[in-house]
mmCIF file of C-alpha atoms and ligand atoms in Angstrom:
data_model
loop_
_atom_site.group_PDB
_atom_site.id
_atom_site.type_symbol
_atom_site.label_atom_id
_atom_site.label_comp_id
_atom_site.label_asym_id
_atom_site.label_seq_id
_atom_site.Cartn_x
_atom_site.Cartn_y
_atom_site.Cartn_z
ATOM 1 C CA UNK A 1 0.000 0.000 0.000
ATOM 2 C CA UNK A 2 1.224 3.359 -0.630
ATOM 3 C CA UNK A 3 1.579 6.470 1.454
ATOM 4 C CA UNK A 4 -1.566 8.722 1.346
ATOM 5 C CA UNK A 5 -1.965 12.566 1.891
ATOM 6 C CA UNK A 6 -3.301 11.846 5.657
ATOM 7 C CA UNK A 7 -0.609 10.184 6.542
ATOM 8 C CA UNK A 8 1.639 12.765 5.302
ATOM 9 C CA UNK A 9 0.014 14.912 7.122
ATOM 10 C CA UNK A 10 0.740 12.318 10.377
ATOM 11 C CA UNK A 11 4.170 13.542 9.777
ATOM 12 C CA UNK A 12 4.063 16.810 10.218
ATOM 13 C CA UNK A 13 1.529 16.719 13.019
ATOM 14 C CA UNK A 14 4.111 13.928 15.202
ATOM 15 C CA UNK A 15 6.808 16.382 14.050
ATOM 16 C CA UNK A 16 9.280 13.975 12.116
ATOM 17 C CA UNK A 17 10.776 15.791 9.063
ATOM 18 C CA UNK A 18 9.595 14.206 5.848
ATOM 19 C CA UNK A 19 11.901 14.107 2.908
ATOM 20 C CA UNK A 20 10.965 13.877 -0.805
ATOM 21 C CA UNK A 21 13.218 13.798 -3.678
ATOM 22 C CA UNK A 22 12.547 13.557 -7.356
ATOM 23 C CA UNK A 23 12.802 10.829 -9.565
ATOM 24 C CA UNK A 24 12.325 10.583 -13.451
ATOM 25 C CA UNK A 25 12.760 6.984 -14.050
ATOM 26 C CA UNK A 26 12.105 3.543 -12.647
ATOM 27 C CA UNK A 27 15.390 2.820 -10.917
ATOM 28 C CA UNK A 28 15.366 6.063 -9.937
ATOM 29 C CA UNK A 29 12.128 5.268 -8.132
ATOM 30 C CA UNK A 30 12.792 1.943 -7.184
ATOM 31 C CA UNK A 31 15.914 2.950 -5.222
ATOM 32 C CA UNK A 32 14.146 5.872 -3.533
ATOM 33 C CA UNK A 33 11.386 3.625 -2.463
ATOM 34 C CA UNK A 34 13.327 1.058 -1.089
ATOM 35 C CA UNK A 35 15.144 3.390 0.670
ATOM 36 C CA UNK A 36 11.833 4.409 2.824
ATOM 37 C CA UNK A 37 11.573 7.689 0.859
ATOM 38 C CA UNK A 38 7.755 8.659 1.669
ATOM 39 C CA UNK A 39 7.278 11.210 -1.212
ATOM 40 C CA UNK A 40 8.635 11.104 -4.475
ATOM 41 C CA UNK A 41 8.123 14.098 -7.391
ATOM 42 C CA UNK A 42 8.209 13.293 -11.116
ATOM 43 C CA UNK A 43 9.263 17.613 -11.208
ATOM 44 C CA UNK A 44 9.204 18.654 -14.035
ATOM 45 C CA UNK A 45 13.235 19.662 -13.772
ATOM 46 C CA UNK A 46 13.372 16.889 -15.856
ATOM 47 C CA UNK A 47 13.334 19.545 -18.723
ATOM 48 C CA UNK A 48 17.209 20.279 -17.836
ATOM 49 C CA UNK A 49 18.632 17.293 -15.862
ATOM 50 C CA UNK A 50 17.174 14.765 -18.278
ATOM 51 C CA UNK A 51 15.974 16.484 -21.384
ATOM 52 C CA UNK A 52 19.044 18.637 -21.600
ATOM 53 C CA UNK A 53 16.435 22.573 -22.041
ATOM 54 C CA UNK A 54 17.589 25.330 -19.950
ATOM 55 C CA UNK A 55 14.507 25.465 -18.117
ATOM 56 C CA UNK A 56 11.259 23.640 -17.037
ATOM 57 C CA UNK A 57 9.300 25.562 -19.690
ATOM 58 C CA UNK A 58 9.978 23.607 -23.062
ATOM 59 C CA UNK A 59 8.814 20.258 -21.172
ATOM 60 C CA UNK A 60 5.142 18.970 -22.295
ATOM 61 C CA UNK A 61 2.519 16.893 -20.367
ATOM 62 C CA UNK A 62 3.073 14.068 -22.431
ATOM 63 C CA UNK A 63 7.154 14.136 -21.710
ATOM 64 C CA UNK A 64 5.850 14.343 -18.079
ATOM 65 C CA UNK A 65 3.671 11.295 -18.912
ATOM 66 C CA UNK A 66 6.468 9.181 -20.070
ATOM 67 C CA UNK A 67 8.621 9.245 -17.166
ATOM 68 C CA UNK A 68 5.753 9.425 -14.430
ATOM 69 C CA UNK A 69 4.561 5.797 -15.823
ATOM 70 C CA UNK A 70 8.211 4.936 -15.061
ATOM 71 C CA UNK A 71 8.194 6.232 -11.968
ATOM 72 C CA UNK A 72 5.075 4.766 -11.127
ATOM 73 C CA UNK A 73 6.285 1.371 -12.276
ATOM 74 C CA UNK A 74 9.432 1.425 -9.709
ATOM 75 C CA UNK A 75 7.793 2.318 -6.527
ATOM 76 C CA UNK A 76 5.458 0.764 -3.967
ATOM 77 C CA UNK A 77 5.281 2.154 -1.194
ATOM 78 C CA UNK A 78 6.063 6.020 -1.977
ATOM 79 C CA UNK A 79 3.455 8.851 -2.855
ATOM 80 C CA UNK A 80 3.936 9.807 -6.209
ATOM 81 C CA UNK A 81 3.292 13.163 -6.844
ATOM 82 C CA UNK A 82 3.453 14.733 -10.706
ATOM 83 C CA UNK A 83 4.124 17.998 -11.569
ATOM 84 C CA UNK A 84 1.966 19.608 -13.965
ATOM 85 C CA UNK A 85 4.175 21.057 -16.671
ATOM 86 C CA UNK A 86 4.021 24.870 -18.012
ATOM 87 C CA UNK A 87 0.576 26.189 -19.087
ATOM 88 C CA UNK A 88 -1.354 22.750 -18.624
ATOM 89 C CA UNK A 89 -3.487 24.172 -15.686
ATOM 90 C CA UNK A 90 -4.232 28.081 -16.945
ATOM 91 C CA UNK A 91 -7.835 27.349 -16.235
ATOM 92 C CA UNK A 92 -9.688 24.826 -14.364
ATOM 93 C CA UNK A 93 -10.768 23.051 -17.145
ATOM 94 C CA UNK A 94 -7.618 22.496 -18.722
ATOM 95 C CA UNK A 95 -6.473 21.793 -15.421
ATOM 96 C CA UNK A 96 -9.411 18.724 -15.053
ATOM 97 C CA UNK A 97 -8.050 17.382 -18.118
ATOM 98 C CA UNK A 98 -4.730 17.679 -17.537
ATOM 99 C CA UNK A 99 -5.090 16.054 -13.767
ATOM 100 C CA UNK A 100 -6.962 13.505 -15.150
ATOM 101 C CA UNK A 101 -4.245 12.489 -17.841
ATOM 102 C CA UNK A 102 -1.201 12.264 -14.941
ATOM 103 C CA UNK A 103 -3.666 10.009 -12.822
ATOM 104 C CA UNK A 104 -5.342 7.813 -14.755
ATOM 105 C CA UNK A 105 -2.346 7.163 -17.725
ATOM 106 C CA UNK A 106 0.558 7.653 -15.530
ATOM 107 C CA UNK A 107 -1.045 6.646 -12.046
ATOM 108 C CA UNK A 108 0.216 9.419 -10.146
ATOM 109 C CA UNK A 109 -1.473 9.828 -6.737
ATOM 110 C CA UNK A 110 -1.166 13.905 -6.925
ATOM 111 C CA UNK A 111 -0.509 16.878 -8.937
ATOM 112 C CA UNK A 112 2.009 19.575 -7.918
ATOM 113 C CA UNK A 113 1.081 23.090 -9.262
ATOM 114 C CA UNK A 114 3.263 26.468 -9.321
ATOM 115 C CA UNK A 115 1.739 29.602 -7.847
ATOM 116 C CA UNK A 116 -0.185 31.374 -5.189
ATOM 117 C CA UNK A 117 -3.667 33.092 -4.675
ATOM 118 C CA UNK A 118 -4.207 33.087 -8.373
ATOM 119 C CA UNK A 119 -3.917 29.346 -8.821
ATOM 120 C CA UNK A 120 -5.727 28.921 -5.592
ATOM 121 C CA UNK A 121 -9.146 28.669 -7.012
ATOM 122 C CA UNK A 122 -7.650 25.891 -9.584
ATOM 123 C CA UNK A 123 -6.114 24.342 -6.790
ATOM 124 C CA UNK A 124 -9.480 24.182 -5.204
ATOM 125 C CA UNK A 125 -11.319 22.682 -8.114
ATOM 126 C CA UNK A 126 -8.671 19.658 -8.477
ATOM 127 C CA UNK A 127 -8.906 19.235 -4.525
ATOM 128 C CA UNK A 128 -13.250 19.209 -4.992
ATOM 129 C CA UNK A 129 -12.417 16.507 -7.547
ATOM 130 C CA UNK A 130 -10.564 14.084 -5.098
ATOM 131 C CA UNK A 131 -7.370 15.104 -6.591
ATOM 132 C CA UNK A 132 -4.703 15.532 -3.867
ATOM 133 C CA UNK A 133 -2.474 19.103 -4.761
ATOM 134 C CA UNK A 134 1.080 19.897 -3.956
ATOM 135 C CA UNK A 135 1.304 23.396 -3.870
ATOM 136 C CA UNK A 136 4.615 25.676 -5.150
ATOM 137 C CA UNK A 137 5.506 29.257 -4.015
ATOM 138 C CA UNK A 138 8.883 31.277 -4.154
ATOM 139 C CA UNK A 139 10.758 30.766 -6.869
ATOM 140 C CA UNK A 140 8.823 28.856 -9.369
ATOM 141 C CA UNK A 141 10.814 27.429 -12.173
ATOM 142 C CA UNK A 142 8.069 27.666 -14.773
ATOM 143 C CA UNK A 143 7.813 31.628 -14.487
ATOM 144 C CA UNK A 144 12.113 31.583 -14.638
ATOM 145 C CA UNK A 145 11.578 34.326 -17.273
ATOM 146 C CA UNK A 146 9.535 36.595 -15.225
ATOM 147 C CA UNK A 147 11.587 36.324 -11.602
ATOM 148 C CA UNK A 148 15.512 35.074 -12.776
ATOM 149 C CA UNK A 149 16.376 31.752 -10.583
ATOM 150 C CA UNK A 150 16.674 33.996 -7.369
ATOM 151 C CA UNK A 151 15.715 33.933 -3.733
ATOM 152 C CA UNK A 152 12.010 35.567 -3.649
ATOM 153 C CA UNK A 153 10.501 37.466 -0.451
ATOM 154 C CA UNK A 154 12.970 39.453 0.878
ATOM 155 C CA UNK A 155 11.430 42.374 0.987
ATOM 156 C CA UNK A 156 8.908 43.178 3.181
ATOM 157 C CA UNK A 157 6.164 43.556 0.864
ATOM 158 C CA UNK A 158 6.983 40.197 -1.468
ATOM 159 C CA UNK A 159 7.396 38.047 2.127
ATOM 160 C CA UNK A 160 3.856 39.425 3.064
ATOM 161 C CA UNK A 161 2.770 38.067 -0.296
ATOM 162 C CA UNK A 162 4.480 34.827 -0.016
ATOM 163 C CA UNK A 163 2.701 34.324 3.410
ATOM 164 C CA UNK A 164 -0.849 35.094 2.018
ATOM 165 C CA UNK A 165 0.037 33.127 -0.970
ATOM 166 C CA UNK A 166 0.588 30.180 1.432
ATOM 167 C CA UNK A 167 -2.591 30.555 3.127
ATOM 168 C CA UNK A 168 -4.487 30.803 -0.425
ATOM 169 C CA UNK A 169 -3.367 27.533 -1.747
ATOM 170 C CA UNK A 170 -3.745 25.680 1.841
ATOM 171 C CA UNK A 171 -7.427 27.168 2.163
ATOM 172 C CA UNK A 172 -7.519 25.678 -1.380
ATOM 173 C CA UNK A 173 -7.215 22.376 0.278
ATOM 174 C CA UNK A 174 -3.564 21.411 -0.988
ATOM 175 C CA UNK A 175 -2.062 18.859 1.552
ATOM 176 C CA UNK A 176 1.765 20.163 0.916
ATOM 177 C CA UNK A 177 3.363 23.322 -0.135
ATOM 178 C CA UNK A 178 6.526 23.401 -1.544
ATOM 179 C CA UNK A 179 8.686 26.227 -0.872
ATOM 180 C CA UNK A 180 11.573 27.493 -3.111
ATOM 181 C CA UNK A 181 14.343 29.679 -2.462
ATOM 182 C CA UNK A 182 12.572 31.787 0.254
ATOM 183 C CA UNK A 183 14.608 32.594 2.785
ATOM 184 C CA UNK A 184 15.022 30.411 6.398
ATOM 185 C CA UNK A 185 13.436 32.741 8.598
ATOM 186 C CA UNK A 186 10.408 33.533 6.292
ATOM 187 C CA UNK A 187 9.834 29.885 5.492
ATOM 188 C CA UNK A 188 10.105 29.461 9.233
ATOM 189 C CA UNK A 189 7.264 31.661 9.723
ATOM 190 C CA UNK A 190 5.314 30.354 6.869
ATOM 191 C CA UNK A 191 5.411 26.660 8.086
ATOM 192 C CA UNK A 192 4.410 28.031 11.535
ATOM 193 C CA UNK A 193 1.322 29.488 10.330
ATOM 194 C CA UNK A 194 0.295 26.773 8.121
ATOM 195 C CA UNK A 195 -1.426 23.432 8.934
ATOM 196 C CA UNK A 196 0.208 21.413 6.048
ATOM 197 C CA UNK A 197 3.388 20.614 5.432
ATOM 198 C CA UNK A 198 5.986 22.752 3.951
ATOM 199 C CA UNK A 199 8.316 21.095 1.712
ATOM 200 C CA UNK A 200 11.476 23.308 1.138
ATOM 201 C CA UNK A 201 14.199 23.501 -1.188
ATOM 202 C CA UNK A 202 16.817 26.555 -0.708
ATOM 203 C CA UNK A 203 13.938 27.325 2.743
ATOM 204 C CA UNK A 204 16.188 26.470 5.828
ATOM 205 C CA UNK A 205 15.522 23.845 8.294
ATOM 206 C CA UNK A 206 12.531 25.122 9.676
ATOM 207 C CA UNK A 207 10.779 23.562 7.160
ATOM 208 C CA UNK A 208 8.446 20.346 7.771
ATOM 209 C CA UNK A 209 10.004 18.544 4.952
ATOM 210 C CA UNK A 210 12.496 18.926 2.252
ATOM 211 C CA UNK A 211 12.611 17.497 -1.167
ATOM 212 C CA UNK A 212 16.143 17.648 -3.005
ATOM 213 C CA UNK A 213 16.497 17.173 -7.022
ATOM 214 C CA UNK A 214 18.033 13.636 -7.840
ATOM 215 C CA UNK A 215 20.541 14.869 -9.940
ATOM 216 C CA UNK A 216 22.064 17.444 -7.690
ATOM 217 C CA UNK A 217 22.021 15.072 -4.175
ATOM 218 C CA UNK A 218 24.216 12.698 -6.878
ATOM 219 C CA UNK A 219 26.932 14.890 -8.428
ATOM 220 C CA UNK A 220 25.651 13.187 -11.713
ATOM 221 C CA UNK A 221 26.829 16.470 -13.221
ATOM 222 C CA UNK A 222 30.521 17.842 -12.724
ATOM 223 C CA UNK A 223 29.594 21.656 -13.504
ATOM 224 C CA UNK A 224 27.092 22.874 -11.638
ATOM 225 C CA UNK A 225 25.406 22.745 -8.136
ATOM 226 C CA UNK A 226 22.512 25.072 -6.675
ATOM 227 C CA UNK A 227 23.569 26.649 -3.552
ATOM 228 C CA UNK A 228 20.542 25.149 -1.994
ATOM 229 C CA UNK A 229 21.754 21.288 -2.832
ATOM 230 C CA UNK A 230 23.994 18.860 -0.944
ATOM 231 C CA UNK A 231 26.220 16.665 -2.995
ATOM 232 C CA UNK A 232 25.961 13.184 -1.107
ATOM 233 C CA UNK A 233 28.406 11.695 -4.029
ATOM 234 C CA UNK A 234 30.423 12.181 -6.906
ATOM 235 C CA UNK A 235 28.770 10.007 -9.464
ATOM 236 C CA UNK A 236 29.814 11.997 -12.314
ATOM 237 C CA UNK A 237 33.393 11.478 -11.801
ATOM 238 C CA UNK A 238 32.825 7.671 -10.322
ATOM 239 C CA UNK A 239 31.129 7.209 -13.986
ATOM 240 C CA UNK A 240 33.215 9.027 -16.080
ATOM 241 C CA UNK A 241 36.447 6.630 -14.729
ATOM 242 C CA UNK A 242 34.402 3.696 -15.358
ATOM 243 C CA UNK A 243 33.334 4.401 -18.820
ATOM 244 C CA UNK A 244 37.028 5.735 -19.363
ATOM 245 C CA UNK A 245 37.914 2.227 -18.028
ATOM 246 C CA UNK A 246 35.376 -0.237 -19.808
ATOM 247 C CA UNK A 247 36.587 1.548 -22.914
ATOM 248 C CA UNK A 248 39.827 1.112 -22.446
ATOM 249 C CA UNK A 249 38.971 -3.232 -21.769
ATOM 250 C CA UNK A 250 37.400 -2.993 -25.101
ATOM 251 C CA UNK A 251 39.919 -1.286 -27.139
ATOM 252 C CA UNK A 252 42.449 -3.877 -25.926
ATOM 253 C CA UNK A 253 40.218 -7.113 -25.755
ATOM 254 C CA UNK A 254 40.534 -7.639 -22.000
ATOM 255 C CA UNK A 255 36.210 -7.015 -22.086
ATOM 256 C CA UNK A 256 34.549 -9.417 -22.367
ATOM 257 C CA UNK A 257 36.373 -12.838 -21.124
ATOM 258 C CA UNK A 258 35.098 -16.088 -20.737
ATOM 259 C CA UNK A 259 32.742 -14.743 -17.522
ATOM 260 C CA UNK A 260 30.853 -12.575 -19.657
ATOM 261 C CA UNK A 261 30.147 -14.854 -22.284
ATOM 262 C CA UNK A 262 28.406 -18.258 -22.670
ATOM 263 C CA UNK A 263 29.873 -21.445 -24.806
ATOM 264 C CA UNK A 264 28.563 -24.066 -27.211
ATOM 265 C CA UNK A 265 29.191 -27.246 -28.137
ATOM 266 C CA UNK A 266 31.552 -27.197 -30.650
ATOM 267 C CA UNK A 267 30.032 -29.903 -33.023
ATOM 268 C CA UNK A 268 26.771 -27.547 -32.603
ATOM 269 C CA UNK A 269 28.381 -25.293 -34.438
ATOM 270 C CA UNK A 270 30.079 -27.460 -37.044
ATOM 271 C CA UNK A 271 26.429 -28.547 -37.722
ATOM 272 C CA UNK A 272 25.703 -25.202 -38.150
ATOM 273 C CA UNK A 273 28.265 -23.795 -39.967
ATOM 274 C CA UNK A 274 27.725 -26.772 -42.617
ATOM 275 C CA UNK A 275 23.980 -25.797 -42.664
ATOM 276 C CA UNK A 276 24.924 -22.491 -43.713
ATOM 277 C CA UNK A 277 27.663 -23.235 -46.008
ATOM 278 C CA UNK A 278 26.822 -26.730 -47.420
ATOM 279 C CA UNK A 279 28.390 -29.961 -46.487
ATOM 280 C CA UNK A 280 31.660 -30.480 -47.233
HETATM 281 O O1 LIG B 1 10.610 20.177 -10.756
HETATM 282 C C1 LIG B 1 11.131 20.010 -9.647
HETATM 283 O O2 LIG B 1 12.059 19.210 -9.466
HETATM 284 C C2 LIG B 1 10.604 20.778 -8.528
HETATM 285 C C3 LIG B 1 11.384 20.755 -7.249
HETATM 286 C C4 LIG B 1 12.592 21.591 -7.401
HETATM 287 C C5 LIG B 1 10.563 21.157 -6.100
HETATM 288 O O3 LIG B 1 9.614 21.416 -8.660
#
């Protein structure tokens, strides 16, 4: 059986710190799950760790479609939650439809949606519907054009907007909010005033959960890590010695040997070989 929403919310109310990461495939997934993770995002980040854009905004529903049905696939226990990509949810209608897609193709157990008070009432529709919401406020990658990937709320005016945004989308019924780059002490308070969970990234500790992207936690890229991300290995490097490696065996014929290969009779293959080429 998997996680649900109320016992998410368990979490937060016992006061153990819930972490979510993303995954975009199924051994992604399978390790996560295995590894007692209770909340898993197909994000739609997946644009620039796996699809190679510069942002989320290129990436389509049905891209998000492919991998959630992978994801889906390698867990068990974990609550899948989907992002709904870039203008798939500008009006409740579209947002229905979209919903409906990322649960019933890709059997995704919620949606994750970018914005405040004026995706609230969107929000609110999906939650009427039975469909459980992740909310998104700070930085949200899918307006990267409008705000530059930067810390939001620190002045006073945007943090009072941030907090009313927070309220919006948990009035909308949402059972999580995740909160990006906003900084520790305004999370802090956020989290404080909120019944649901916050999930940060880039938020501080105070948070009730945090949810890391795969790719980053992994070092599965040598260039580049977010300020906000912890490197927990190197895989990048790990890989890049392997492959440098397994080349190497193949170039001079010490890949495969004997171990990685299976035999055959040899008369077999005499029959064979005369089947091919006539008998002798
Ligand atoms: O797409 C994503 O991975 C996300 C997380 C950064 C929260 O939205």
């Amino acid at each position: 059986m998997r996680i649900t929403i109320l016992e998410v919310q368990k979490l937060k109310n016992r006061g153990e710190r819930i972490p979510m990461v993303t995954a975009y495939d199924y051994t992604s997934a399978q390790i996560a799950d295995r590894a007692g993770v209770p909340l898993l995002l197909v994000g739609d980040s997946l644009g620039m760790v796996v699809l190679g854009h510069t942002s989320t905004v290129p990436v389509t529903l049905d891209e998000m479609l492919h991998h959630m049905k992978a994801v889906v696939r390698g867990s068990q226990r974990a609550l899948v939650v989907g992002d709904l990509p870039f203008l798939t949810y500008t009006t409740c209608e579209q947002a229905i439809a979209s919903a409906c897609r990322v649960m019933q193709e890709a059997g995704v157990q919620a949606v994750k949606l970018e914005g405040g008070t004026s995706v609230a009432p969107i929000a609110a529709r999906l939650v009427e519907l039975g469909i459980p919401v992740m909310g998104h406020i700070g930085f949200t990658p899918q307006a990267v054009n409008q705000l530059g990937a930067r810390v939001q709320g620190r002045a006073a005016a945007a943090a009072a907007r941030l907090i009313r945004d927070a309220l919006a989308i948990e009035a909308a019924g949402a059972f999580a909010l995740v909160l990006e780059l906003v900084p520790a002490p305004l999370a802090s308070a956020i989290t404080s005033r909120l019944r649901i969970p916050t999930i940060g990234i880039g938020a501080g500790a105070g948070c009730a959960g945090q949810v890391q992207v795969w790719h980053d936690m992994f070092g599965l890229y040598t260039d580049f890590l977010p300020r906000h991300a912890r490197r927990y290995l190197s895989l990048a490097e790990q890989m890049s010695a392997a492959i440098t490696t397994y080349a190497n065996e193949v170039r001079e014929g010490a890949f495969p040997t004997a171990e990685q290969s299976s035999t055959m009779d040899a008369a077999t293959l005499q029959e064979a070989l005369a089947l091919v080429d006539g008998a002798p």
